[in-house]
PDB file of C-alpha atoms and ligand atoms in Angstrom:
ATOM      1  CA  UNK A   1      17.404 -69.151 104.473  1.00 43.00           C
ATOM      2  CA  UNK A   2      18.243 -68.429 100.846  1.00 53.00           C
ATOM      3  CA  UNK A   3      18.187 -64.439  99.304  1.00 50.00           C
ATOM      4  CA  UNK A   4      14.506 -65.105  98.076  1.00 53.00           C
ATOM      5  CA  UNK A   5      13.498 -65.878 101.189  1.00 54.00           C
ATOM      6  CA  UNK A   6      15.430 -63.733 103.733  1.00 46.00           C
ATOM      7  CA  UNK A   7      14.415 -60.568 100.740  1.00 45.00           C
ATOM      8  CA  UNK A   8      10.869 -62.113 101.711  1.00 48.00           C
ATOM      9  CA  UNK A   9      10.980 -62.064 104.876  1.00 43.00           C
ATOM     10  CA  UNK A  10      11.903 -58.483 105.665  1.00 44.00           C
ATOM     11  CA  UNK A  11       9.467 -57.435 103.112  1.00 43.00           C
ATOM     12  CA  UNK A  12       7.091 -59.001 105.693  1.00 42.00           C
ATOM     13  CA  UNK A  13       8.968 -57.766 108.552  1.00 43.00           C
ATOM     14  CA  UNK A  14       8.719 -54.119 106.646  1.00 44.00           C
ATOM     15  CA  UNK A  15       4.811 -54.466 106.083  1.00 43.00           C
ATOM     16  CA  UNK A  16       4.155 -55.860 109.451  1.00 45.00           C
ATOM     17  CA  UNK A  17       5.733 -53.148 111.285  1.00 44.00           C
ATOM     18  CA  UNK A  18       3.856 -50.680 109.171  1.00 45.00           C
ATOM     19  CA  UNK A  19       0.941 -52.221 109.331  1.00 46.00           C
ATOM     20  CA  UNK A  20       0.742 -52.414 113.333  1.00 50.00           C
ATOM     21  CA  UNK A  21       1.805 -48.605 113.767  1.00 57.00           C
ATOM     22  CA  UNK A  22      -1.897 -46.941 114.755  1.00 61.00           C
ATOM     23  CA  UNK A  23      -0.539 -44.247 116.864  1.00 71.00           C
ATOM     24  CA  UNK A  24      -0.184 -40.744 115.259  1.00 75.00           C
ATOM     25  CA  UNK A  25       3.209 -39.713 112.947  1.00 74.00           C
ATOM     26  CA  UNK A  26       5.984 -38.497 115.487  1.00 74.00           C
ATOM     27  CA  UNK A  27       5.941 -34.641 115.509  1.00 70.00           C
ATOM     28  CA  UNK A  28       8.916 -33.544 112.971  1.00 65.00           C
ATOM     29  CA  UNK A  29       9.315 -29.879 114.875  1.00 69.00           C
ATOM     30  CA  UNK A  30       8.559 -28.447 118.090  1.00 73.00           C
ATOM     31  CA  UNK A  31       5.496 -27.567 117.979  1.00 78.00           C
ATOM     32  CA  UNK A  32       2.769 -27.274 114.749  1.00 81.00           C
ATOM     33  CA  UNK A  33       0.175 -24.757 116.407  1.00 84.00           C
ATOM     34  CA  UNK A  34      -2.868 -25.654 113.771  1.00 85.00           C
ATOM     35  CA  UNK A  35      -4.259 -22.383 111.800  1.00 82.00           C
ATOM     36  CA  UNK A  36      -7.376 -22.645 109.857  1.00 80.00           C
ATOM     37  CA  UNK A  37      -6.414 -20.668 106.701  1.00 81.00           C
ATOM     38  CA  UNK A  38      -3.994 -22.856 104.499  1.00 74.00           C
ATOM     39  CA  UNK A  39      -2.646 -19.731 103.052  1.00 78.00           C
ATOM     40  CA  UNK A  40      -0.688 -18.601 106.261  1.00 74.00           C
ATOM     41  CA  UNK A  41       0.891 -22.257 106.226  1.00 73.00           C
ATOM     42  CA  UNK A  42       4.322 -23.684 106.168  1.00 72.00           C
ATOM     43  CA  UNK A  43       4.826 -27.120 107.407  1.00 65.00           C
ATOM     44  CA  UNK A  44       2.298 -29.744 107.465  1.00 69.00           C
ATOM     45  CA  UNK A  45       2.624 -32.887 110.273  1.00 67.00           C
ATOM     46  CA  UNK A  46      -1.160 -32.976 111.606  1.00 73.00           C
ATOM     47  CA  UNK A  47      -2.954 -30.241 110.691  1.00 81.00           C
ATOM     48  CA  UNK A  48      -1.875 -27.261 108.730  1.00 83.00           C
ATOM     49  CA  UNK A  49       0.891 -25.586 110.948  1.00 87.00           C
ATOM     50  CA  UNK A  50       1.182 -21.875 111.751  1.00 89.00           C
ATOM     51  CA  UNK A  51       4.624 -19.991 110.906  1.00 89.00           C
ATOM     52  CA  UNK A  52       6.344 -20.656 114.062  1.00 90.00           C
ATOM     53  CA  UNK A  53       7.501 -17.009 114.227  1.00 92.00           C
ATOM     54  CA  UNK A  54       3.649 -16.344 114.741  1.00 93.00           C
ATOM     55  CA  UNK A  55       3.132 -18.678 118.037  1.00 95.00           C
ATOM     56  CA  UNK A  56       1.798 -16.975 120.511  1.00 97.00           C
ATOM     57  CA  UNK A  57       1.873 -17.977 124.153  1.00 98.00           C
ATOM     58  CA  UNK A  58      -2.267 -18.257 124.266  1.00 98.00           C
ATOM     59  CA  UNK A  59      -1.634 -20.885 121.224  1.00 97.00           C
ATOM     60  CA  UNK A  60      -0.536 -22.929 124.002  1.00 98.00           C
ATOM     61  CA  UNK A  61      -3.187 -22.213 126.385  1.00 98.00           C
ATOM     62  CA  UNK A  62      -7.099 -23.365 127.349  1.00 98.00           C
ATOM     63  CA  UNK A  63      -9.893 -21.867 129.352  1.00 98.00           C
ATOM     64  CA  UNK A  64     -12.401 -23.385 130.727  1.00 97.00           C
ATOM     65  CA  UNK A  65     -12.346 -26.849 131.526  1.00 97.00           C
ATOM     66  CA  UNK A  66     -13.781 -26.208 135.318  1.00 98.00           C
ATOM     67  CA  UNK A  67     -17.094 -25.711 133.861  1.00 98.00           C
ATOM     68  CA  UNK A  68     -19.301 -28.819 133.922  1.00 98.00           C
ATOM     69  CA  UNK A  69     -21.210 -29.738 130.754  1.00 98.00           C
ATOM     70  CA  UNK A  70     -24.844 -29.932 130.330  1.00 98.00           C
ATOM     71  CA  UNK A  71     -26.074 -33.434 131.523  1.00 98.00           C
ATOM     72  CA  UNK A  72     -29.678 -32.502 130.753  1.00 97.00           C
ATOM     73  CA  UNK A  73     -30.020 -35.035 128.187  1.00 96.00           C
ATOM     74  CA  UNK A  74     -30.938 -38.499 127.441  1.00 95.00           C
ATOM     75  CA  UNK A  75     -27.925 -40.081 128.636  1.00 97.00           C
ATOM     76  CA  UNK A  76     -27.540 -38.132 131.440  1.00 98.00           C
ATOM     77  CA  UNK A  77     -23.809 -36.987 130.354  1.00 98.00           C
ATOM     78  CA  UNK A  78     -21.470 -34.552 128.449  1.00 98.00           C
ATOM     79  CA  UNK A  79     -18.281 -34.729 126.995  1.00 98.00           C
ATOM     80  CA  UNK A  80     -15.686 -31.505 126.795  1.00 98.00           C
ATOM     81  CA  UNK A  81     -12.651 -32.183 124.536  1.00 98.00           C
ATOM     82  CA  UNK A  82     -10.146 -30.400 124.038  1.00 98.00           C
ATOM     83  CA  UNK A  83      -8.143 -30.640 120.724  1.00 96.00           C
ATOM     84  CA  UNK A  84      -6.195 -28.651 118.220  1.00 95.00           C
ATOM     85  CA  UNK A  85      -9.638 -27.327 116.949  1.00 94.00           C
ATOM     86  CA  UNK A  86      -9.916 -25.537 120.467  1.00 96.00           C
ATOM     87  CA  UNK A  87      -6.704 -25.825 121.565  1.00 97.00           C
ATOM     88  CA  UNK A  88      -4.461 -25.459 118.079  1.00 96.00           C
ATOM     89  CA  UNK A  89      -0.831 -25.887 120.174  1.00 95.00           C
ATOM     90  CA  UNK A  90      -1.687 -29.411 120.827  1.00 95.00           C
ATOM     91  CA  UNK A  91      -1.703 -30.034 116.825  1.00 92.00           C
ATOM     92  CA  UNK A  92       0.891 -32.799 115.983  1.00 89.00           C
ATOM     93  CA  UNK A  93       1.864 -33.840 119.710  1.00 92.00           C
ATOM     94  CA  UNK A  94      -0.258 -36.870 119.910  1.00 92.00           C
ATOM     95  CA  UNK A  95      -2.594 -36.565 122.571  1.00 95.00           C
ATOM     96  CA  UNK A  96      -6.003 -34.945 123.227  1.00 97.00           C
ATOM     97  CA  UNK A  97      -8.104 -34.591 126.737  1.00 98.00           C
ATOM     98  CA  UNK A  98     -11.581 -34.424 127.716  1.00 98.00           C
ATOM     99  CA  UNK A  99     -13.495 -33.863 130.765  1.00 98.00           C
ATOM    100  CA  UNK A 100     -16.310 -35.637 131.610  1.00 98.00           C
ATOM    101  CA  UNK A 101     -19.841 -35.218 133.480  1.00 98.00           C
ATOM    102  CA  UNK A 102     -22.070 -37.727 134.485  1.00 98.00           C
ATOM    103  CA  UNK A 103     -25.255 -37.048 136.358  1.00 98.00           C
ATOM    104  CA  UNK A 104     -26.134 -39.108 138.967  1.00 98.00           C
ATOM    105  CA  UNK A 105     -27.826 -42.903 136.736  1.00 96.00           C
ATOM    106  CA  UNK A 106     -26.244 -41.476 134.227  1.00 98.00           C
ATOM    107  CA  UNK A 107     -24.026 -42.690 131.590  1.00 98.00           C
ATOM    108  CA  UNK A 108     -21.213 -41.831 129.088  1.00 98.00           C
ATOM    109  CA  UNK A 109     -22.692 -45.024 126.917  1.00 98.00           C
ATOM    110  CA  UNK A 110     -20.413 -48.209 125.256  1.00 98.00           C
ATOM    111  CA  UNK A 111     -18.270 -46.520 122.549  1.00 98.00           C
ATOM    112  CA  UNK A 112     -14.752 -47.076 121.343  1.00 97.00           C
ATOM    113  CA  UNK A 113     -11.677 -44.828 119.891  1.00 96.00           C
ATOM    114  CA  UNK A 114     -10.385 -46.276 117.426  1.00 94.00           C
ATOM    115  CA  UNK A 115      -7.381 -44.287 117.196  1.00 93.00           C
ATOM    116  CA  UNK A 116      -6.207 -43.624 121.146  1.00 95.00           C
ATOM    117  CA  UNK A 117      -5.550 -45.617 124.372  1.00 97.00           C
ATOM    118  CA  UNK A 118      -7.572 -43.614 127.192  1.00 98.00           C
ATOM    119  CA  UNK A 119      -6.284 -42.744 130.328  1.00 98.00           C
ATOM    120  CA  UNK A 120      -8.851 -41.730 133.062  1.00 98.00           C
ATOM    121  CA  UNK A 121      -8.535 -40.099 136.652  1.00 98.00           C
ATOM    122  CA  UNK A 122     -11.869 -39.707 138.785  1.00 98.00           C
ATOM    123  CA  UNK A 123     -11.939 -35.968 139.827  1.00 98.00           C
ATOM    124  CA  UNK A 124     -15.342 -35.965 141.466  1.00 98.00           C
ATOM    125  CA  UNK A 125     -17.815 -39.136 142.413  1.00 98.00           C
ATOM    126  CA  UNK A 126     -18.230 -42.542 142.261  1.00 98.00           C
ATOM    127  CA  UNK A 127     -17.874 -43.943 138.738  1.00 98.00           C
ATOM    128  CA  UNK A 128     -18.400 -47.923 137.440  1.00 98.00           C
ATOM    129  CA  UNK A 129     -16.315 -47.802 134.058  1.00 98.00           C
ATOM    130  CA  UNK A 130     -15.452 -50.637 132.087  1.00 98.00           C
ATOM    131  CA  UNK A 131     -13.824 -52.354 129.092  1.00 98.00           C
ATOM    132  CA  UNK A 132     -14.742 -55.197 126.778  1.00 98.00           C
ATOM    133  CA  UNK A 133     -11.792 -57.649 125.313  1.00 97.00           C
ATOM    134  CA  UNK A 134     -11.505 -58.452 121.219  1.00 96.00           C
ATOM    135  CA  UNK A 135     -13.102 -61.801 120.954  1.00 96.00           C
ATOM    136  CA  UNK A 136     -11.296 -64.343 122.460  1.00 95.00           C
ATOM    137  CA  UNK A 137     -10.475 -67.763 121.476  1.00 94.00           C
ATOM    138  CA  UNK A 138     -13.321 -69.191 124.531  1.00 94.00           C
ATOM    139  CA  UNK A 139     -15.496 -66.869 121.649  1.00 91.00           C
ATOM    140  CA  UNK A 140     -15.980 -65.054 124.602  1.00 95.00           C
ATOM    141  CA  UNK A 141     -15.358 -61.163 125.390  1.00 97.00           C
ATOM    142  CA  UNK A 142     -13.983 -60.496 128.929  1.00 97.00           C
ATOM    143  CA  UNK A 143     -15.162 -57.824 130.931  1.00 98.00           C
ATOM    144  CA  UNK A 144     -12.743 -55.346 132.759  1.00 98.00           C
ATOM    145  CA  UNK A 145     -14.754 -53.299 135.003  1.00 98.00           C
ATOM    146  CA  UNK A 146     -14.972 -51.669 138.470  1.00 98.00           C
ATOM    147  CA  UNK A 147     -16.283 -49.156 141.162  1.00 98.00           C
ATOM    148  CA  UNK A 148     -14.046 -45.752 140.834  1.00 98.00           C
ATOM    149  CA  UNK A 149     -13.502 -42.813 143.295  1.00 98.00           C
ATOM    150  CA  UNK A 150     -12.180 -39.758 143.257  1.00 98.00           C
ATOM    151  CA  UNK A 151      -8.060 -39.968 142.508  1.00 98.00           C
ATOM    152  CA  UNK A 152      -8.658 -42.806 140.839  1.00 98.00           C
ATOM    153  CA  UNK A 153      -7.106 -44.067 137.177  1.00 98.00           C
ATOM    154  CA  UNK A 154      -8.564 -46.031 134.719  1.00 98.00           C
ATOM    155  CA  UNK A 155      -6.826 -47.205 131.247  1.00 98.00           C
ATOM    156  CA  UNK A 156      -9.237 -47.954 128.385  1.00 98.00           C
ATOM    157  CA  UNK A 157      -6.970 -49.834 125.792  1.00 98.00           C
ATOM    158  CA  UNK A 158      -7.153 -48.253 122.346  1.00 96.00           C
ATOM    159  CA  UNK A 159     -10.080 -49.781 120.093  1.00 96.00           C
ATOM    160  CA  UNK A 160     -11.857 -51.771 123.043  1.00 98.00           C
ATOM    161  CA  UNK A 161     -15.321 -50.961 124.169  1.00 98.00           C
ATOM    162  CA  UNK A 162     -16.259 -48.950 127.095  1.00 98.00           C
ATOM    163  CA  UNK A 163     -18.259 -46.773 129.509  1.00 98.00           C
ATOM    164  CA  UNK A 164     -18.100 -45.373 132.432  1.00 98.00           C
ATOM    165  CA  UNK A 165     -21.943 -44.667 134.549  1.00 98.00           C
ATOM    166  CA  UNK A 166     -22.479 -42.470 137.831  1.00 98.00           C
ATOM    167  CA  UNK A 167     -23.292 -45.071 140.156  1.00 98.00           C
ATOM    168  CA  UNK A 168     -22.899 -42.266 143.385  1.00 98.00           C
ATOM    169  CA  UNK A 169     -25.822 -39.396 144.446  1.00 98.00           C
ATOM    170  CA  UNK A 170     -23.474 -36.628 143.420  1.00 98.00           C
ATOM    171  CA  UNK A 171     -22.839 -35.291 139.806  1.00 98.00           C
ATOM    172  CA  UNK A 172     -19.272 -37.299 138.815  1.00 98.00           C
ATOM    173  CA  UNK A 173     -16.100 -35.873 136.753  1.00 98.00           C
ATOM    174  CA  UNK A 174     -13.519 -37.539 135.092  1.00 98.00           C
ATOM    175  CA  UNK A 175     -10.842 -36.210 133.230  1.00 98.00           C
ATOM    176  CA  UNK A 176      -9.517 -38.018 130.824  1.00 98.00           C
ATOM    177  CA  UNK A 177      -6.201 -38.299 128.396  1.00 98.00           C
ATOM    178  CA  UNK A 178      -5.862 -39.804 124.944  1.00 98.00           C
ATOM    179  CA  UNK A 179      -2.841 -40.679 122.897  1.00 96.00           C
ATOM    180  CA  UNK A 180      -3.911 -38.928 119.873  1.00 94.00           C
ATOM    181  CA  UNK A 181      -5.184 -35.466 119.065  1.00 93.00           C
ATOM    182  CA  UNK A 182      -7.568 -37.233 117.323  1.00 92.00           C
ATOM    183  CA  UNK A 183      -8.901 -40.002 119.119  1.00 94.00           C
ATOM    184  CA  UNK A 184     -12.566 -40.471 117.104  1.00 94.00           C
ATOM    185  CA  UNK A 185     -15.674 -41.926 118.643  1.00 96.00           C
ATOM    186  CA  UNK A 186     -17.425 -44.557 117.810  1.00 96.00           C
ATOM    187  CA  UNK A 187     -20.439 -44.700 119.576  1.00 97.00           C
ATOM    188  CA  UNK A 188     -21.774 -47.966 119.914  1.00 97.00           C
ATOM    189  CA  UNK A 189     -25.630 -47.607 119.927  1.00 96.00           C
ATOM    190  CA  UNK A 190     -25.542 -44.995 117.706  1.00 96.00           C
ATOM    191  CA  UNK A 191     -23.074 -46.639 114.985  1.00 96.00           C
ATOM    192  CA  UNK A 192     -25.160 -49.823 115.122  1.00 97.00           C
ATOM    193  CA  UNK A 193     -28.987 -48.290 115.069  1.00 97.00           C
ATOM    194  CA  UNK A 194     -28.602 -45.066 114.174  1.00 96.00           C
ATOM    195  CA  UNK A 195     -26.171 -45.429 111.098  1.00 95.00           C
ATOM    196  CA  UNK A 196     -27.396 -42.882 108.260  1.00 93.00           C
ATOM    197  CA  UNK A 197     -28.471 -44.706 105.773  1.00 95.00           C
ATOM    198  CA  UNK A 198     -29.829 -47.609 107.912  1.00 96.00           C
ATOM    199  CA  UNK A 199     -27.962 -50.968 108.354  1.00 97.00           C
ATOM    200  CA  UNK A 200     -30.969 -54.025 106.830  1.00 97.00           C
ATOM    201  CA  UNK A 201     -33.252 -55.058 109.455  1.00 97.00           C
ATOM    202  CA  UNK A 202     -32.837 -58.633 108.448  1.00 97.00           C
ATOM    203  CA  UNK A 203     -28.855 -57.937 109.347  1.00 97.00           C
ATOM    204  CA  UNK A 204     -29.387 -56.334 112.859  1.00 97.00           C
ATOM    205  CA  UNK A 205     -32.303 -58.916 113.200  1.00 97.00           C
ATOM    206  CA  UNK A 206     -29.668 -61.979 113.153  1.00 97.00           C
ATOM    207  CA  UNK A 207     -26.734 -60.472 114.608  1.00 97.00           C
ATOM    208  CA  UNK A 208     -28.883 -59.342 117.635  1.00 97.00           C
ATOM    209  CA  UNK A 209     -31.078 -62.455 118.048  1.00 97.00           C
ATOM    210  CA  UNK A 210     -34.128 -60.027 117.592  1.00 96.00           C
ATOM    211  CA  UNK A 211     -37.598 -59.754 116.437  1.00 97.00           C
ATOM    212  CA  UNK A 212     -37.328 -57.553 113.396  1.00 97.00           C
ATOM    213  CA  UNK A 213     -39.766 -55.118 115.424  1.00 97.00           C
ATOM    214  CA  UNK A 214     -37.967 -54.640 118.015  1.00 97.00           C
ATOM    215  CA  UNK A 215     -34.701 -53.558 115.736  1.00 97.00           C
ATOM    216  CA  UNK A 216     -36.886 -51.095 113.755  1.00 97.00           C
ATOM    217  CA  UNK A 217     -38.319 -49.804 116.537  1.00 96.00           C
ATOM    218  CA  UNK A 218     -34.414 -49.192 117.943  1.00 96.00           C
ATOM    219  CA  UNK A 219     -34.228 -47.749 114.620  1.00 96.00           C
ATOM    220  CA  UNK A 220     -36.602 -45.199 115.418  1.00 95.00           C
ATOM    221  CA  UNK A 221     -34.345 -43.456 118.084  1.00 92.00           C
ATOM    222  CA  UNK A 222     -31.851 -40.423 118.243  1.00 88.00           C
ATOM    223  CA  UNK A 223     -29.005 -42.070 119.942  1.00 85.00           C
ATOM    224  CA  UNK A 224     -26.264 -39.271 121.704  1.00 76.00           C
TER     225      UNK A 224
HETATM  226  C1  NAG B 301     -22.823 -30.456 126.567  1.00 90.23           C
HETATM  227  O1  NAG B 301     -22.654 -29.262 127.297  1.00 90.23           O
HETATM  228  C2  NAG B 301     -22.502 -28.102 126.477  1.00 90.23           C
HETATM  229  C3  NAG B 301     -22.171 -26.943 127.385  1.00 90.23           C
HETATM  230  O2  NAG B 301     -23.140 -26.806 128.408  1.00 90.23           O
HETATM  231  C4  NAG B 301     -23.758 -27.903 125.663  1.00 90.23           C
HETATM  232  O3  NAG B 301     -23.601 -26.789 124.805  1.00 90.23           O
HETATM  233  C5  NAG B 301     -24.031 -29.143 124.825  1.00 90.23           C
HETATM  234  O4  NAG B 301     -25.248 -29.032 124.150  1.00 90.23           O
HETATM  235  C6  NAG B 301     -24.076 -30.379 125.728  1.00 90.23           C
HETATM  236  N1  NAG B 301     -24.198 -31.594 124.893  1.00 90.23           N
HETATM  237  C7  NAG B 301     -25.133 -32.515 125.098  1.00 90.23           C
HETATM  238  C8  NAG B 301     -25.077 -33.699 124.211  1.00 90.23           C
HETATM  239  O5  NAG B 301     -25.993 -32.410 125.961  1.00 90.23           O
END
């Protein structure tokens, strides 16, 4: 391999490698406890970090996750995260939980994060949770999915589509971990027929092999 080349080829080696790393910066301190005022600030790694000689123990420390959320809704679920917004200690660590309620038929509906690799574990009920491949070369997209119980764990693989649905008589919890303090949701329904401004009818009308009534009547919805 001649200089031009080799000089080349770790430039792409260099890019490649930078390009591929999704996960959030490693922490550059012990901690970062996240304030809200910038003016209190010293180091920055996530969000804005308190003076460390300020951390308090309760920085450190959340109440509350015992108590269900309100499944009274449309989808018949709630999600309870808990990040540096409500949690400021975790700011900069790279990772982020939620817990989460299904009501009996109900469903935490398809959505993806694009930012974190989900780790599950069935605290109450009888889930059926799943994941969806990237297309594959068949041009098909393979379904991971399966009955959970309690003790159970579940790994939804950063970016990939999934749900999990109360298939039991009994309300179901889940509490789940994610390798970033800030996962983001994308929720599929919602993103597709609910984006703000609308995506064209005559787009959703060929990628979803439907009658354009039927897409602006999907339109119509609130989507959770
Ligand atoms: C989830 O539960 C909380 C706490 O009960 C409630 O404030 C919130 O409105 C619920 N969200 C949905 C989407 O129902």
């Amino acid at each position: 391999m001649g200089t031009r080349h080799f000089l080349a080829f770790i430039v792409f080696v260099t890019l490649s490698s930078y390009v591929a790393n999704a996960t959030d910066p490693n922490q550059l301190q012990d901690f970062c406890v996240a304030i809200n005022d910038p003016k209190d600030a010293l180091f920055v790694n996530g969000l804005f970090c308190k003076n460390p000689m300020a951390v308090k123990v309760d920085d450190f420390h959340f109440q509350g996750l015992d108590k269900p959320g309100n499944t009274d809704n449309q989808v018949g679920s709630n999600v309870t995260r808990v990040t540096p917004a409500n949690l400021p200690g975790l700011n900069t660590l790279g990772l982020s939980l939620a817990r989460i309620d299904v009501a009996p038929y109900g469903v935490n509906t398809p959505h993806h994060h694009p930012r974190a690799t989900e780790v599950l574990t069935v605290l109450e009920g009888t889930f059926y949770a799943g994941f969806v491949t990237t297309n594959q070369p068949n041009g098909k997209n393979k379904l991971f999915a399966k009955i959970l119980h309690k003790g159970d764990v579940f790994i939804f693989p950063q970016g990939l589509i999934h749900f999990e649905s109360n298939v039991g008589k009994t309300p179901a919890v889940a509490l789940s971990a994610f390798t970033s303090q800030n996962p983001g949701v994308v929720t599929t329904a919602a993103a597709t027929f609910g984006a703000d401004t609308s995506i064209s009818v005559d787009v959703l009308t060929r990628a979803f092999q439907l009658d354009a009534n039927v897409v602006k009547n999907l339109q119509t919805r609130t989507f959770e």
